[in-house]
Amino acid sequence: MLELALTEKASITLEYNQQLAVKPQLILGDLSVILTTANTPAEMENEREAVIGSKEKWLHMTSADTLGFDAESKLLKLVSLFYPEQNLVPSSLTNIEKVEGLPKLSKYSEDFQLEPFQYRYYHLEGNILLCFNDEFAQASKLIEVSVSKDFSLFFSDDLYCGWGLYHPENFIDTDPESLRDAFDLITDENFDKIINEDKDVLQQIAALHNRINASSALAQWLFDLADRYYNKEEMNRLFKKASGRKT
């Protein structure tokens, strides 16, 4: 039986040919991807409290990724992961062994925790948003565990090293090229410039916003991000107004 490590304190096996039935959610404002059966924030908080595994605790000042498992069956039930704003191209994405299965917690410590990964890469050819660490970036071979139709976990040398969301543009009503351009533009480096009201970055954000579907979640996110730091006169001059949106 294949055993894969999430951390030194936690391992999983796989229930082959089983998957989570829920669709992923890409939450641009929170920089997160979520798979949950909950329909409201309150329901999700209740679900988070009920599961075991790695999960963010409100007392912690730093973010933690959530892989939550059912307390009885030990099967994966809740996923809530943060993605970074630092882009990196992995060395290779060709040698990947893909299996379909639902992770089952087999060995764990009560206090194990998963830190968000430090890199992201929107692989346009594979139509997948990847978030990963150095081990993934340098791996010569990867195991991809398809957890749901559009979401996978990745392992290098049987250790968890990344995750991927397929067709991310479908979840925010945009096209792949525009989403790639947004990830290329909104980075840690440029975010520092946004905070300091850099005019060149504002013009780039406005240009991207104005060429895509103005009512999409991506356009709204770009507008809200700029609106948080730049003055209203500049916003009104540069941004096309979406129907129903106040500026």
Coordinates of C-alpha atoms in Angstrom, one line a residue:
M1 CA 0.0 0.0 0.0
L2 CA 1.3 3.4 -1.0
E3 CA 2.0 5.6 2.0
L4 CA 2.7 9.3 1.5
A5 CA 4.0 11.8 4.0
L6 CA 2.3 15.2 4.6
T7 CA 4.9 16.1 7.2
E8 CA 7.3 14.2 9.4
K9 CA 4.3 14.0 11.8
A10 CA 1.6 12.9 9.4
S11 CA 1.1 10.3 6.7
I12 CA -1.7 9.3 4.4
T13 CA -2.7 6.3 2.4
L14 CA -5.1 6.4 -0.6
E15 CA -8.6 5.0 -1.1
Y16 CA -8.2 4.5 -4.8
N17 CA -10.8 5.5 -7.4
Q18 CA -12.5 7.7 -4.8
Q19 CA -12.6 11.5 -4.9
L20 CA -14.1 14.6 -3.3
A21 CA -17.4 15.4 -5.1
V22 CA -17.3 19.1 -4.3
K23 CA -16.1 21.7 -6.8
P24 CA -13.1 23.9 -5.8
Q25 CA -13.5 27.6 -5.1
L26 CA -10.8 30.1 -6.1
I27 CA -11.1 33.1 -3.7
L28 CA -9.0 35.8 -5.2
G29 CA -9.5 38.3 -2.3
D30 CA -8.2 35.7 0.3
L31 CA -5.5 34.2 -2.0
S32 CA -7.0 30.8 -1.4
V33 CA -8.5 27.7 -2.9
I34 CA -11.2 25.9 -1.0
L35 CA -13.0 22.5 -1.3
T36 CA -15.9 22.2 1.1
T37 CA -19.5 21.0 1.4
A38 CA -20.3 24.2 3.5
N39 CA -22.5 26.8 1.9
T40 CA -21.9 29.7 4.4
P41 CA -18.8 30.9 6.4
A42 CA -20.5 29.7 9.6
E43 CA -21.1 26.2 8.1
M44 CA -17.4 26.1 7.0
E45 CA -16.2 27.1 10.5
N46 CA -18.3 24.3 12.0
E47 CA -16.9 21.9 9.5
R48 CA -13.3 23.1 10.3
E49 CA -13.9 22.5 14.0
A50 CA -15.2 19.0 13.4
V51 CA -12.3 17.7 11.3
I52 CA -8.9 16.6 12.4
G53 CA -5.6 17.3 10.7
S54 CA -3.8 20.6 9.8
K55 CA -6.1 23.6 10.2
E56 CA -5.7 27.3 10.8
K57 CA -6.4 28.4 14.4
W58 CA -7.8 31.9 14.9
L59 CA -5.3 32.5 17.7
H60 CA -2.3 32.1 15.4
M61 CA -0.9 35.2 13.8
T62 CA 0.3 33.3 10.7
S63 CA -1.7 31.5 8.1
A64 CA -1.8 27.7 8.0
D65 CA -3.1 25.5 5.2
T66 CA -6.0 23.2 6.0
L67 CA -6.2 19.5 5.1
G68 CA -9.1 18.4 7.3
F69 CA -10.0 14.7 7.7
D70 CA -13.2 13.2 9.0
A71 CA -12.7 12.2 12.6
E72 CA -14.2 8.8 12.2
S73 CA -13.3 7.6 8.7
K74 CA -10.1 9.6 8.6
L75 CA -10.9 10.4 4.9
L76 CA -10.1 13.9 3.5
K77 CA -13.2 16.1 3.9
L78 CA -12.1 19.8 3.9
V79 CA -9.4 21.6 1.9
S80 CA -8.5 25.3 2.4
L81 CA -5.1 26.3 1.0
F82 CA -3.4 29.7 0.5
Y83 CA -1.5 30.5 -2.6
P84 CA 1.5 32.9 -2.7
E85 CA 2.3 35.9 -4.8
Q86 CA 5.8 34.8 -5.8
N87 CA 6.2 33.3 -9.3
L88 CA 8.6 30.5 -10.1
V89 CA 8.9 28.2 -13.1
P90 CA 9.6 24.6 -12.0
S91 CA 12.5 22.8 -13.6
S92 CA 10.3 20.0 -15.2
L93 CA 6.7 19.0 -15.4
T94 CA 7.0 16.0 -17.7
N95 CA 7.8 13.0 -15.4
I96 CA 4.5 12.8 -13.4
E97 CA 2.8 9.6 -12.2
K98 CA -0.9 10.4 -11.8
V99 CA -3.2 8.4 -9.6
E100 CA -6.8 8.9 -8.5
G101 CA -7.6 8.5 -4.8
L102 CA -9.0 10.1 -1.7
P103 CA -6.4 10.6 1.0
K104 CA -6.9 8.8 4.3
L105 CA -5.0 9.9 7.4
S106 CA -3.0 6.9 8.6
K107 CA -0.5 8.4 11.1
Y108 CA -0.5 11.8 12.6
S109 CA 0.3 14.0 15.6
E110 CA -2.4 16.2 17.0
D111 CA -0.4 19.3 16.4
F112 CA 0.9 18.8 12.9
Q113 CA 0.6 21.8 10.7
L114 CA 1.1 22.6 7.0
E115 CA 2.6 25.9 6.1
P116 CA 1.5 27.5 2.8
F117 CA 3.9 27.0 -0.1
Q118 CA 6.2 29.8 -1.2
Y119 CA 5.9 29.6 -5.0
R120 CA 3.2 29.6 -7.7
Y121 CA 3.2 28.9 -11.4
Y122 CA 0.3 29.1 -13.8
H123 CA 1.1 26.4 -16.3
L124 CA -0.9 27.6 -19.3
E125 CA -0.2 24.6 -21.5
G126 CA -1.5 22.2 -18.7
N127 CA -4.1 24.7 -17.6
I128 CA -3.2 24.3 -14.0
L129 CA -2.3 26.7 -11.1
L130 CA 0.5 25.1 -9.2
C131 CA 1.6 26.1 -5.7
F132 CA 4.8 24.4 -4.4
N133 CA 8.1 24.4 -2.6
D134 CA 11.7 23.9 -3.5
E135 CA 11.5 20.1 -3.6
F136 CA 8.7 20.3 -6.2
A137 CA 10.6 22.9 -8.2
Q138 CA 13.7 20.7 -8.4
A139 CA 12.0 17.2 -8.6
S140 CA 12.9 14.9 -11.4
K141 CA 9.8 12.8 -10.8
L142 CA 6.4 13.6 -9.1
I143 CA 3.4 11.7 -7.9
E144 CA 0.1 13.5 -8.6
V145 CA -2.9 12.4 -6.5
S146 CA -6.1 13.5 -8.1
V147 CA -8.3 14.4 -5.1
S148 CA -11.2 15.8 -7.1
K149 CA -12.0 16.4 -10.8
D150 CA -10.0 19.7 -10.8
F151 CA -7.7 19.4 -7.8
S152 CA -4.5 17.4 -7.1
L153 CA -1.9 17.0 -4.4
F154 CA 1.8 16.5 -5.5
F155 CA 4.5 14.4 -3.8
S156 CA 8.3 14.2 -4.4
D157 CA 10.0 11.2 -2.9
D158 CA 6.7 10.4 -1.2
L159 CA 6.6 13.8 0.6
Y160 CA 3.9 16.4 0.0
C161 CA 5.5 19.3 -2.0
G162 CA 2.7 21.0 -3.9
W163 CA -0.9 21.2 -5.0
G164 CA -2.6 22.2 -8.3
L165 CA -6.0 23.6 -9.4
Y166 CA -7.0 22.7 -13.0
H167 CA -8.9 25.2 -15.1
P168 CA -8.7 28.0 -12.5
E169 CA -10.2 30.5 -14.9
N170 CA -13.5 28.7 -15.0
F171 CA -14.1 29.5 -11.3
I172 CA -13.8 33.2 -11.8
D173 CA -15.4 33.7 -15.2
T174 CA -12.3 34.7 -17.2
D175 CA -9.9 33.3 -19.8
P176 CA -6.6 31.6 -19.1
E177 CA -4.4 34.3 -20.7
S178 CA -5.9 37.1 -18.6
L179 CA -5.5 35.0 -15.4
R180 CA -1.9 34.3 -16.3
D181 CA -1.3 38.0 -16.9
A182 CA -2.9 38.9 -13.5
F183 CA -0.6 36.4 -11.7
D184 CA 2.4 37.9 -13.6
L185 CA 1.3 41.4 -12.6
I186 CA 0.2 41.0 -9.0
T187 CA 3.3 39.8 -7.3
D188 CA 5.0 40.5 -4.0
E189 CA 7.3 43.0 -5.7
N190 CA 4.5 44.9 -7.4
F191 CA 2.3 44.7 -4.3
D192 CA 5.0 46.8 -2.5
K193 CA 4.7 49.3 -5.3
I194 CA 0.9 49.3 -5.1
I195 CA 1.1 50.2 -1.4
N196 CA 3.3 53.1 -2.4
E197 CA 0.8 54.2 -5.1
D198 CA 3.1 53.5 -8.0
K199 CA 1.5 55.1 -11.1
D200 CA 3.0 52.7 -13.6
V201 CA 1.6 49.6 -11.8
L202 CA -1.8 51.3 -11.6
Q203 CA -1.8 51.8 -15.3
Q204 CA -0.9 48.2 -15.9
I205 CA -3.7 47.0 -13.6
A206 CA -6.2 49.3 -15.3
A207 CA -5.1 48.1 -18.8
L208 CA -5.6 44.5 -17.8
H209 CA -8.9 45.2 -16.1
N210 CA -10.3 47.1 -19.1
R211 CA -9.5 44.4 -21.6
I212 CA -11.3 41.5 -19.8
N213 CA -14.9 40.8 -18.8
A214 CA -15.7 43.8 -16.6
S215 CA -18.2 41.8 -14.5
S216 CA -15.9 38.9 -13.8
A217 CA -14.5 38.1 -10.4
L218 CA -11.0 38.7 -11.8
A219 CA -11.9 42.3 -13.0
Q220 CA -13.6 43.0 -9.7
W221 CA -10.6 41.8 -7.7
L222 CA -8.2 44.0 -9.8
F223 CA -10.5 47.0 -9.3
D224 CA -10.8 46.4 -5.6
L225 CA -7.1 46.0 -5.1
A226 CA -6.3 49.3 -6.9
D227 CA -9.2 51.1 -5.2
R228 CA -7.8 50.2 -1.8
Y229 CA -4.6 52.2 -2.4
Y230 CA -5.2 54.8 -5.1
N231 CA -7.3 57.9 -5.1
K232 CA -10.7 58.0 -6.7
E233 CA -9.9 60.6 -9.3
E234 CA -7.2 58.3 -10.8
M235 CA -9.5 55.3 -10.6
N236 CA -12.3 57.0 -12.4
R237 CA -10.0 58.2 -15.1
L238 CA -8.3 54.9 -15.8
F239 CA -10.9 52.2 -15.1
K240 CA -13.9 51.3 -17.2
K241 CA -16.9 51.1 -14.9
A242 CA -18.7 47.7 -14.7
S243 CA -22.4 47.6 -14.7
G244 CA -23.8 47.9 -11.1
R245 CA -20.4 48.9 -9.6
K246 CA -20.0 52.1 -7.7
T247 CA -16.8 54.1 -8.1

